[in-house]
GROMACS .gro file of C-alpha atoms in nm:
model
  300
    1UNK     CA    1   0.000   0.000   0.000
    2UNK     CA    2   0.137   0.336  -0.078
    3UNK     CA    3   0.044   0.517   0.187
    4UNK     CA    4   0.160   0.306   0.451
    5UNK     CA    5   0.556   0.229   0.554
    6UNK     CA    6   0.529  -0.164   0.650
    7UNK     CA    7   0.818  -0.397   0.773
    8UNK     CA    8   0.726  -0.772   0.732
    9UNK     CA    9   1.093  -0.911   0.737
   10UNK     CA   10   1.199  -1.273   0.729
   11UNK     CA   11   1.418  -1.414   1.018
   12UNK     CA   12   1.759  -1.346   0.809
   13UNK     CA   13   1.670  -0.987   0.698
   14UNK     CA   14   1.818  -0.841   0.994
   15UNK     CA   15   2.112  -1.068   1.044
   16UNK     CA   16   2.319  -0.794   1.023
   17UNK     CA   17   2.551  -0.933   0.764
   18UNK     CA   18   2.753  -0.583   0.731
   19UNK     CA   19   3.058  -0.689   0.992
   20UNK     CA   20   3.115  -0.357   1.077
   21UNK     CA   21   2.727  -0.398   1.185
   22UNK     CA   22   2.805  -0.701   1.352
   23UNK     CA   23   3.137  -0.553   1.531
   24UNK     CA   24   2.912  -0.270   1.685
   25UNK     CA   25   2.652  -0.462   1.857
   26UNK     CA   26   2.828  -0.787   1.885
   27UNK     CA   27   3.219  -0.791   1.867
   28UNK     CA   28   3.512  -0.801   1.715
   29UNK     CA   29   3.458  -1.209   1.682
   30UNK     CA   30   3.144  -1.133   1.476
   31UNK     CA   31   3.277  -1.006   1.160
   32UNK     CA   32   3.404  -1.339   1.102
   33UNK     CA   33   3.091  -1.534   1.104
   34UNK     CA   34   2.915  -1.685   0.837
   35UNK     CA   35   2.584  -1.542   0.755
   36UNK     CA   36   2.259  -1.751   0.699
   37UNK     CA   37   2.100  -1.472   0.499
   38UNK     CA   38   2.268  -1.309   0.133
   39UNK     CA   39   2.488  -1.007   0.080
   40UNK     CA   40   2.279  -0.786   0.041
   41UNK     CA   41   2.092  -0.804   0.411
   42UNK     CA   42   2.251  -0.482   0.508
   43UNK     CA   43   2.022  -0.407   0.826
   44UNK     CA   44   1.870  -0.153   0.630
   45UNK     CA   45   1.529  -0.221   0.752
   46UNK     CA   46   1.679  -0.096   1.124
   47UNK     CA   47   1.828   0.198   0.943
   48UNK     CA   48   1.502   0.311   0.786
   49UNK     CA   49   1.321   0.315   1.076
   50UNK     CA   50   1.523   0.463   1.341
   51UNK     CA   51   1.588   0.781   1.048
   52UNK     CA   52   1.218   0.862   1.092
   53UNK     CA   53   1.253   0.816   1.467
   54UNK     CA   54   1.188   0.467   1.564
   55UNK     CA   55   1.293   0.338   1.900
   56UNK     CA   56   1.535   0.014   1.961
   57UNK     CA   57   1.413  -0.236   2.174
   58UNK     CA   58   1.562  -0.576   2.303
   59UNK     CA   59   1.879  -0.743   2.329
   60UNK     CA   60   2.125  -0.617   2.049
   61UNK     CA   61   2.417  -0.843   2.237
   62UNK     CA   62   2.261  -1.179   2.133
   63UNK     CA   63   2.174  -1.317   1.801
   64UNK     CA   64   2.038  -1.695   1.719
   65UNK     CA   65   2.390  -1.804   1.648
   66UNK     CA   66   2.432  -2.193   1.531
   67UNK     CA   67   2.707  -2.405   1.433
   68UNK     CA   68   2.810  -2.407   1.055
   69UNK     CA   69   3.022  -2.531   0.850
   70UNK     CA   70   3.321  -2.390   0.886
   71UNK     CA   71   3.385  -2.443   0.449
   72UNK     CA   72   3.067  -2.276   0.374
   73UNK     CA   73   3.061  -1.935   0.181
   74UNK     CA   74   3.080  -1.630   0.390
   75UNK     CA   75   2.685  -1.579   0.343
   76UNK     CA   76   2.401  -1.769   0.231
   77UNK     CA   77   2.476  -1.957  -0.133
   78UNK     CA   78   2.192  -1.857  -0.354
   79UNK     CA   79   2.218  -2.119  -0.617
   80UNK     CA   80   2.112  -2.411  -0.457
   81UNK     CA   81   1.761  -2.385  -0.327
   82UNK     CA   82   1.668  -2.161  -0.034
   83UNK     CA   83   1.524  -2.471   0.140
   84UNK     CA   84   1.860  -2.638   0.106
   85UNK     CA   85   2.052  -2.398   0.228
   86UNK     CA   86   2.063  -2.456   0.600
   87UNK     CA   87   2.246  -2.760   0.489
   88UNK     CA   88   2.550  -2.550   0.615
   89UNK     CA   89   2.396  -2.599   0.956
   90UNK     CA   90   2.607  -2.850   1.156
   91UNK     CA   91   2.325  -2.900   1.475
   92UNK     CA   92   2.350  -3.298   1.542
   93UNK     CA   93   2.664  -3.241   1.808
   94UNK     CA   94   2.443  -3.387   2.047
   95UNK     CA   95   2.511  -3.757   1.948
   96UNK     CA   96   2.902  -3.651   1.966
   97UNK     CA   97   3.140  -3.458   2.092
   98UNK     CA   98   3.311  -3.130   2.002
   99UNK     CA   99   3.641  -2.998   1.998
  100UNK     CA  100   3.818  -2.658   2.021
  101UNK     CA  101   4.180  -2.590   1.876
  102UNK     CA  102   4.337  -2.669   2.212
  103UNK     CA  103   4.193  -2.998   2.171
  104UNK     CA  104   3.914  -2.975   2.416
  105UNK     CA  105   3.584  -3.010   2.460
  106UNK     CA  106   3.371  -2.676   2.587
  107UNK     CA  107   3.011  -2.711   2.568
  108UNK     CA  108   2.805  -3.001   2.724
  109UNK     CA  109   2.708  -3.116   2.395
  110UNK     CA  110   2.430  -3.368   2.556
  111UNK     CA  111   2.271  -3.008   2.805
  112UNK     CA  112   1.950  -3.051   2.650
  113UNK     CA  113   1.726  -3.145   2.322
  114UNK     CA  114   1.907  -2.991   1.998
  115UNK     CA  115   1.564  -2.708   1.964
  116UNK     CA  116   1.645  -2.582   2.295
  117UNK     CA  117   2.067  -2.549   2.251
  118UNK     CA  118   2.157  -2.487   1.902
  119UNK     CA  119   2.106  -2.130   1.860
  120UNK     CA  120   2.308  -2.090   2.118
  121UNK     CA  121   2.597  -2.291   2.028
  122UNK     CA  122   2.717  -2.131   1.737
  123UNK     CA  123   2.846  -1.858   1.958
  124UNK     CA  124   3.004  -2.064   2.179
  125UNK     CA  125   3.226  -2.182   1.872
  126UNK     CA  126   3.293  -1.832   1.762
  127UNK     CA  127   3.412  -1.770   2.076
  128UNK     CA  128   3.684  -2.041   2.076
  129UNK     CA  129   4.003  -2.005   1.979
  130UNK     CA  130   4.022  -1.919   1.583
  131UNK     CA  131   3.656  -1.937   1.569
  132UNK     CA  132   3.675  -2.294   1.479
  133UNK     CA  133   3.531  -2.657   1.620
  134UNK     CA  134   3.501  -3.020   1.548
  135UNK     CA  135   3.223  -3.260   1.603
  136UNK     CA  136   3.327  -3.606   1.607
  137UNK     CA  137   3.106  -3.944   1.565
  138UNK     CA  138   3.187  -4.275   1.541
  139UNK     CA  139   2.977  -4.467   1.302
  140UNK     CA  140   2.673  -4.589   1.490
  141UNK     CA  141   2.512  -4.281   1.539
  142UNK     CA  142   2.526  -4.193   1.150
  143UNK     CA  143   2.161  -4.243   1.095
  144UNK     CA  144   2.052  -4.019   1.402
  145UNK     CA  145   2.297  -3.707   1.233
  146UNK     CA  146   2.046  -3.440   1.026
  147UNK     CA  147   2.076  -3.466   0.662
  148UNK     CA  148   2.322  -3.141   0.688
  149UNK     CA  149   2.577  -3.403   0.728
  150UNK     CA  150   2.518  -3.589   0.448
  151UNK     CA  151   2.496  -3.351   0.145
  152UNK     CA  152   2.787  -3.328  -0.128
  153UNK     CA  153   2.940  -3.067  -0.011
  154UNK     CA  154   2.902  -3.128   0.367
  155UNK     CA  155   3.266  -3.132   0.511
  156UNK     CA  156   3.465  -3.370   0.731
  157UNK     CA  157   3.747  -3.634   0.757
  158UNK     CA  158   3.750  -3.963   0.822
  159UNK     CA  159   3.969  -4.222   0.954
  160UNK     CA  160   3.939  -4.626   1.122
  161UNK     CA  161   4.123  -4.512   1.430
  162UNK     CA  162   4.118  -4.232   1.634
  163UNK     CA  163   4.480  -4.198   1.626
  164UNK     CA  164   4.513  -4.112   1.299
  165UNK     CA  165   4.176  -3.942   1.253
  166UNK     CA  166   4.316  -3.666   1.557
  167UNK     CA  167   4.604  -3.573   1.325
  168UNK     CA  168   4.327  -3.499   1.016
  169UNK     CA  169   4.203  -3.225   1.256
  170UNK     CA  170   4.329  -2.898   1.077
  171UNK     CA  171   4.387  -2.594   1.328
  172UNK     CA  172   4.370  -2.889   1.671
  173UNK     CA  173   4.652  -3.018   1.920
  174UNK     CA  174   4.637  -3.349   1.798
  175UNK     CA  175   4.777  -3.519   2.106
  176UNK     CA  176   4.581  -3.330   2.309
  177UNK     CA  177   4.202  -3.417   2.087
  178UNK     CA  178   4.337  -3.813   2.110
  179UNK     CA  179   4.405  -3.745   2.568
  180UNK     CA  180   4.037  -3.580   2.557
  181UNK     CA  181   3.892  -3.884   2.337
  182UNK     CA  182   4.061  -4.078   2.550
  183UNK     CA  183   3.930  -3.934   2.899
  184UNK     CA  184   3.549  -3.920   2.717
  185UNK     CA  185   3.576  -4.257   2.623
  186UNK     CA  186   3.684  -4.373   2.985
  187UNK     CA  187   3.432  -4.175   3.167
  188UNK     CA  188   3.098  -4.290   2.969
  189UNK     CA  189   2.878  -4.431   3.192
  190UNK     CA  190   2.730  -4.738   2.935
  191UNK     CA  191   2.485  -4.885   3.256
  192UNK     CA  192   2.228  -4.637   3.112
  193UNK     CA  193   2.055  -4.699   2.791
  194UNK     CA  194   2.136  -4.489   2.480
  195UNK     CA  195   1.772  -4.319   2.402
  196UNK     CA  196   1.821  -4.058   2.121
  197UNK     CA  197   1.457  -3.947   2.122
  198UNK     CA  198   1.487  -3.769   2.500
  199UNK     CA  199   1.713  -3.665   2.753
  200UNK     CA  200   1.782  -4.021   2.865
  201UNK     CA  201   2.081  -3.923   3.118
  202UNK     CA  202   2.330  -4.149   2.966
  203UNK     CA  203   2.650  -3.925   3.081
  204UNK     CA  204   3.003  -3.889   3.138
  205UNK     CA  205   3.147  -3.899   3.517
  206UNK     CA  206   3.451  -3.741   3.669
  207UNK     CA  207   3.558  -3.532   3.355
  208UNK     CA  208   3.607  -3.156   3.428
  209UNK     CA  209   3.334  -3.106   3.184
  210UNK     CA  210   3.071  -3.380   3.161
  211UNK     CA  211   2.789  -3.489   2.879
  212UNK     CA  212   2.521  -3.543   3.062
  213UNK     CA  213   2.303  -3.702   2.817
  214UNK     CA  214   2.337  -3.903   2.462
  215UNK     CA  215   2.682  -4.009   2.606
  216UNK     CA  216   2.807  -4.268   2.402
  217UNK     CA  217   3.223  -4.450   2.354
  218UNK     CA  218   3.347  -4.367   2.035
  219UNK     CA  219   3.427  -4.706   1.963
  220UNK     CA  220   3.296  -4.800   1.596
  221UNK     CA  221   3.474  -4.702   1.304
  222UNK     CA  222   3.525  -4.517   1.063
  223UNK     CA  223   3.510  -4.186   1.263
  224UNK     CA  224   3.419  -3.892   1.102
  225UNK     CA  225   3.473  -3.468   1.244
  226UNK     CA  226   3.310  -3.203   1.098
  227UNK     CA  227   3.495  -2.835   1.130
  228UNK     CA  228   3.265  -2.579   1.205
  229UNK     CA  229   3.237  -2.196   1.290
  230UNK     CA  230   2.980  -1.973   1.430
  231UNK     CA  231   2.683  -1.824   1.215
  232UNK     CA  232   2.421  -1.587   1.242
  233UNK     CA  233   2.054  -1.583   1.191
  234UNK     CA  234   1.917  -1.305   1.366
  235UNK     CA  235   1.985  -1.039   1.608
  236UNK     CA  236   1.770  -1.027   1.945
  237UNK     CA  237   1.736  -0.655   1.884
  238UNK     CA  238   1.507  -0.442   1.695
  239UNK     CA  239   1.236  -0.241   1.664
  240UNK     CA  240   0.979  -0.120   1.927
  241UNK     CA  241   0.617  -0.182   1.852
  242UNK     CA  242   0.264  -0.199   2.099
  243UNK     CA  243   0.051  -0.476   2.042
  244UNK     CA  244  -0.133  -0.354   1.721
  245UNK     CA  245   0.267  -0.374   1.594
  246UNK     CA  246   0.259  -0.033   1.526
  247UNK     CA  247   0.612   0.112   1.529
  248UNK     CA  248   0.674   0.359   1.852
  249UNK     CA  249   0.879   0.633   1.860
  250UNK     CA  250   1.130   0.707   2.156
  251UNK     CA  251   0.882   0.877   2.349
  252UNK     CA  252   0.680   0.559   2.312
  253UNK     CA  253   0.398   0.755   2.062
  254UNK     CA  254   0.308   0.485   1.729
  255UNK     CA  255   0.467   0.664   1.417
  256UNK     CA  256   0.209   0.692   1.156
  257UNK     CA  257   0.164   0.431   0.894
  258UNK     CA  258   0.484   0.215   1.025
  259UNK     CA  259   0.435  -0.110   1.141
  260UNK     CA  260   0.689  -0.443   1.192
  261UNK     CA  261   0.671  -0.793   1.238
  262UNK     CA  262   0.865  -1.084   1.247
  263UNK     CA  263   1.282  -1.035   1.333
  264UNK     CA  264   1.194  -0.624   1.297
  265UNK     CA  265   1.031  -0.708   1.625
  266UNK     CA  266   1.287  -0.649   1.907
  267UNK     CA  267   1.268  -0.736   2.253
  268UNK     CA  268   1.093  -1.135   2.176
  269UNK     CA  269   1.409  -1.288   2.224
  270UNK     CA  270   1.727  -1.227   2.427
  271UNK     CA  271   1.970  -1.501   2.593
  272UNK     CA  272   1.834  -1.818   2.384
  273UNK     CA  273   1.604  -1.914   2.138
  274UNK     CA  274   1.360  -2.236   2.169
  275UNK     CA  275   1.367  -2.340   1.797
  276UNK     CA  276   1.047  -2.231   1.591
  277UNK     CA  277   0.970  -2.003   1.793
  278UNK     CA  278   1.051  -1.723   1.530
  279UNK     CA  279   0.794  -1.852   1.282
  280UNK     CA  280   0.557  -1.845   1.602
  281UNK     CA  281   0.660  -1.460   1.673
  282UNK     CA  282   0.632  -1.379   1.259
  283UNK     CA  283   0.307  -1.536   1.262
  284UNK     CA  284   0.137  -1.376   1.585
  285UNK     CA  285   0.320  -1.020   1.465
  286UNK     CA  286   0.262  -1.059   1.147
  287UNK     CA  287  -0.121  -1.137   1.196
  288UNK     CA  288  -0.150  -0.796   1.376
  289UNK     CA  289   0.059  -0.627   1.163
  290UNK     CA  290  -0.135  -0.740   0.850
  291UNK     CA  291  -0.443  -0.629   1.047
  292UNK     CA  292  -0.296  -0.286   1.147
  293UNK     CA  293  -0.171  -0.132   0.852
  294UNK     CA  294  -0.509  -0.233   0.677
  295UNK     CA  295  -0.691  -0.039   0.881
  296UNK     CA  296  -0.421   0.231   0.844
  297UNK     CA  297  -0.490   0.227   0.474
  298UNK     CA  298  -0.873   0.230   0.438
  299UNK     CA  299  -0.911   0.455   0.704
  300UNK     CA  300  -0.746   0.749   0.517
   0.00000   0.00000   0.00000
């Protein structure tokens, strides 16, 4: 409608692939992550609104930040099919173990049910040294890893032994990845059954660190890693709106004809993110939104 301003972005239009962007509200670690979204998702949609006076709301620290491949291009690869590109996500760690460049782990990997950890993960990996992980599996939980890990172009290594798979680790102390196999492998409790569909409390004991679920010995070759990085979705920040979605100005007053939805929407999310609940915020926003800027348009 032309007479109406309104913002109904998708969850990777404010991803805020511009690093200098992602420097200013995030940090220096940021410009180096790979970007789910394309190019040319410049955060203008923030930019537009806060020239005619918009006000920021929410968490501008945090983002929905999952493990990628660390191979993939910088941002999102628009020749293959949009619905295959979150095949650069690397989210099955769950059913294995990851490793930084020091050779260690740093996450529990088995801390809760992938929807409720792997937005959150990602920056955990950025934050390690080089901005780089592996996730290591032995062979028999191959059929429980997402079909990310099984594309043409998905990236890993492979060896029989774990020996000689440690030294295929580029940018990892290999002696020290085979001591922290090692310790995981000794300190799997195996007296609790393996159940991949819930948190079945099948755990490590007496490591610095423990899994405490989905704990299994890597014991059956051939053992494959997967290097990965950090990437970004979305930032937690954005716009301020009421419940009619309406855009508000700093002195919390709507600003005529502008309304957002979805990721615009700041202040929905802030330290984690439960996963689909972003198509649950687009869709609730959205609806208002929609409804809003109607009424904004055949009331004039």
């Amino acid at each position: 409608c032309p007479s109406c301003l309104f913002f109904c972005y998708s969850i990777t239009l404010r991803a805020l692939p511009k690093k200098e962007l992602r420097v200013k509200y995030l940090g220096e670690r940021w410009a180096s992550a790979r970007v789910r979204g394309t190019r040319h998702n410049m955060g203008h949609g923030l930019k537009m609104a806060t020239d005619i006076g918009a006000a920021l709301s929410g968490y501008f620290g945090g983002c929905h930040a999952t493990p990628m491949d660390l191979n993939m291009p910088e941002y999102g690869n628009l020749d293959i099919p949009h619905i295959e590109r979150k095949h650069y996500r690397k989210i099955s760690y769950l059913f294995g173990v990851m490793l930084n460049a020091h050779g260690e782990r740093f996450v529990d990997e088995g801390l809760d049910l992938r929807n409720y950890t792997y937005a959150q993960f990602g920056k955990a990996v950025l934050e390690r040294p080089n901005n780089l992980a592996w996730q290591i599996f032995d062979a028999k939980v191959w059929d429980l890893l997402y079909g990310e890990y099984k594309t043409h172009d998905a990236s890993f290594v492979e060896a029989n032994i774990l020996e000689e798979l440690v030294t295929k680790l580029t940018g990892v102390e290999s002696e020290k990845a085979l001591q922290t196999l090692t310790e995981y492998n000794d300190a799997v409790n195996t007296s609790t059954p393996f159940d991949p569909t819930r948190k079945d409390g099948r755990r490590t004991e007496g490591l610095a660190l423990n899994k405490t679920n989905w704990a299994n010995v890597l014991d059956t070759p051939p053992f494959r890693a997967y290097p990965v990085t950090g990437g970004i979705t979305f930032t937690y920040g954005g716009v301020k709106v009421n419940t009619s979605a309406e855009v508000l100005s700093e002195n919390n007053a709507p600003i005529n004809g502008l309304f957002a939805c979805g990721e615009m929407v700041g202040g929905v999310f802030f330290y984690g993110y439960p996963g689909g609940s972003g198509l649950a915020s687009g869709a609730v926003f959205g609806r208002s939104a929609g409804y809003s800027a109607a009424n904004y348009c055949t009331s004039r």
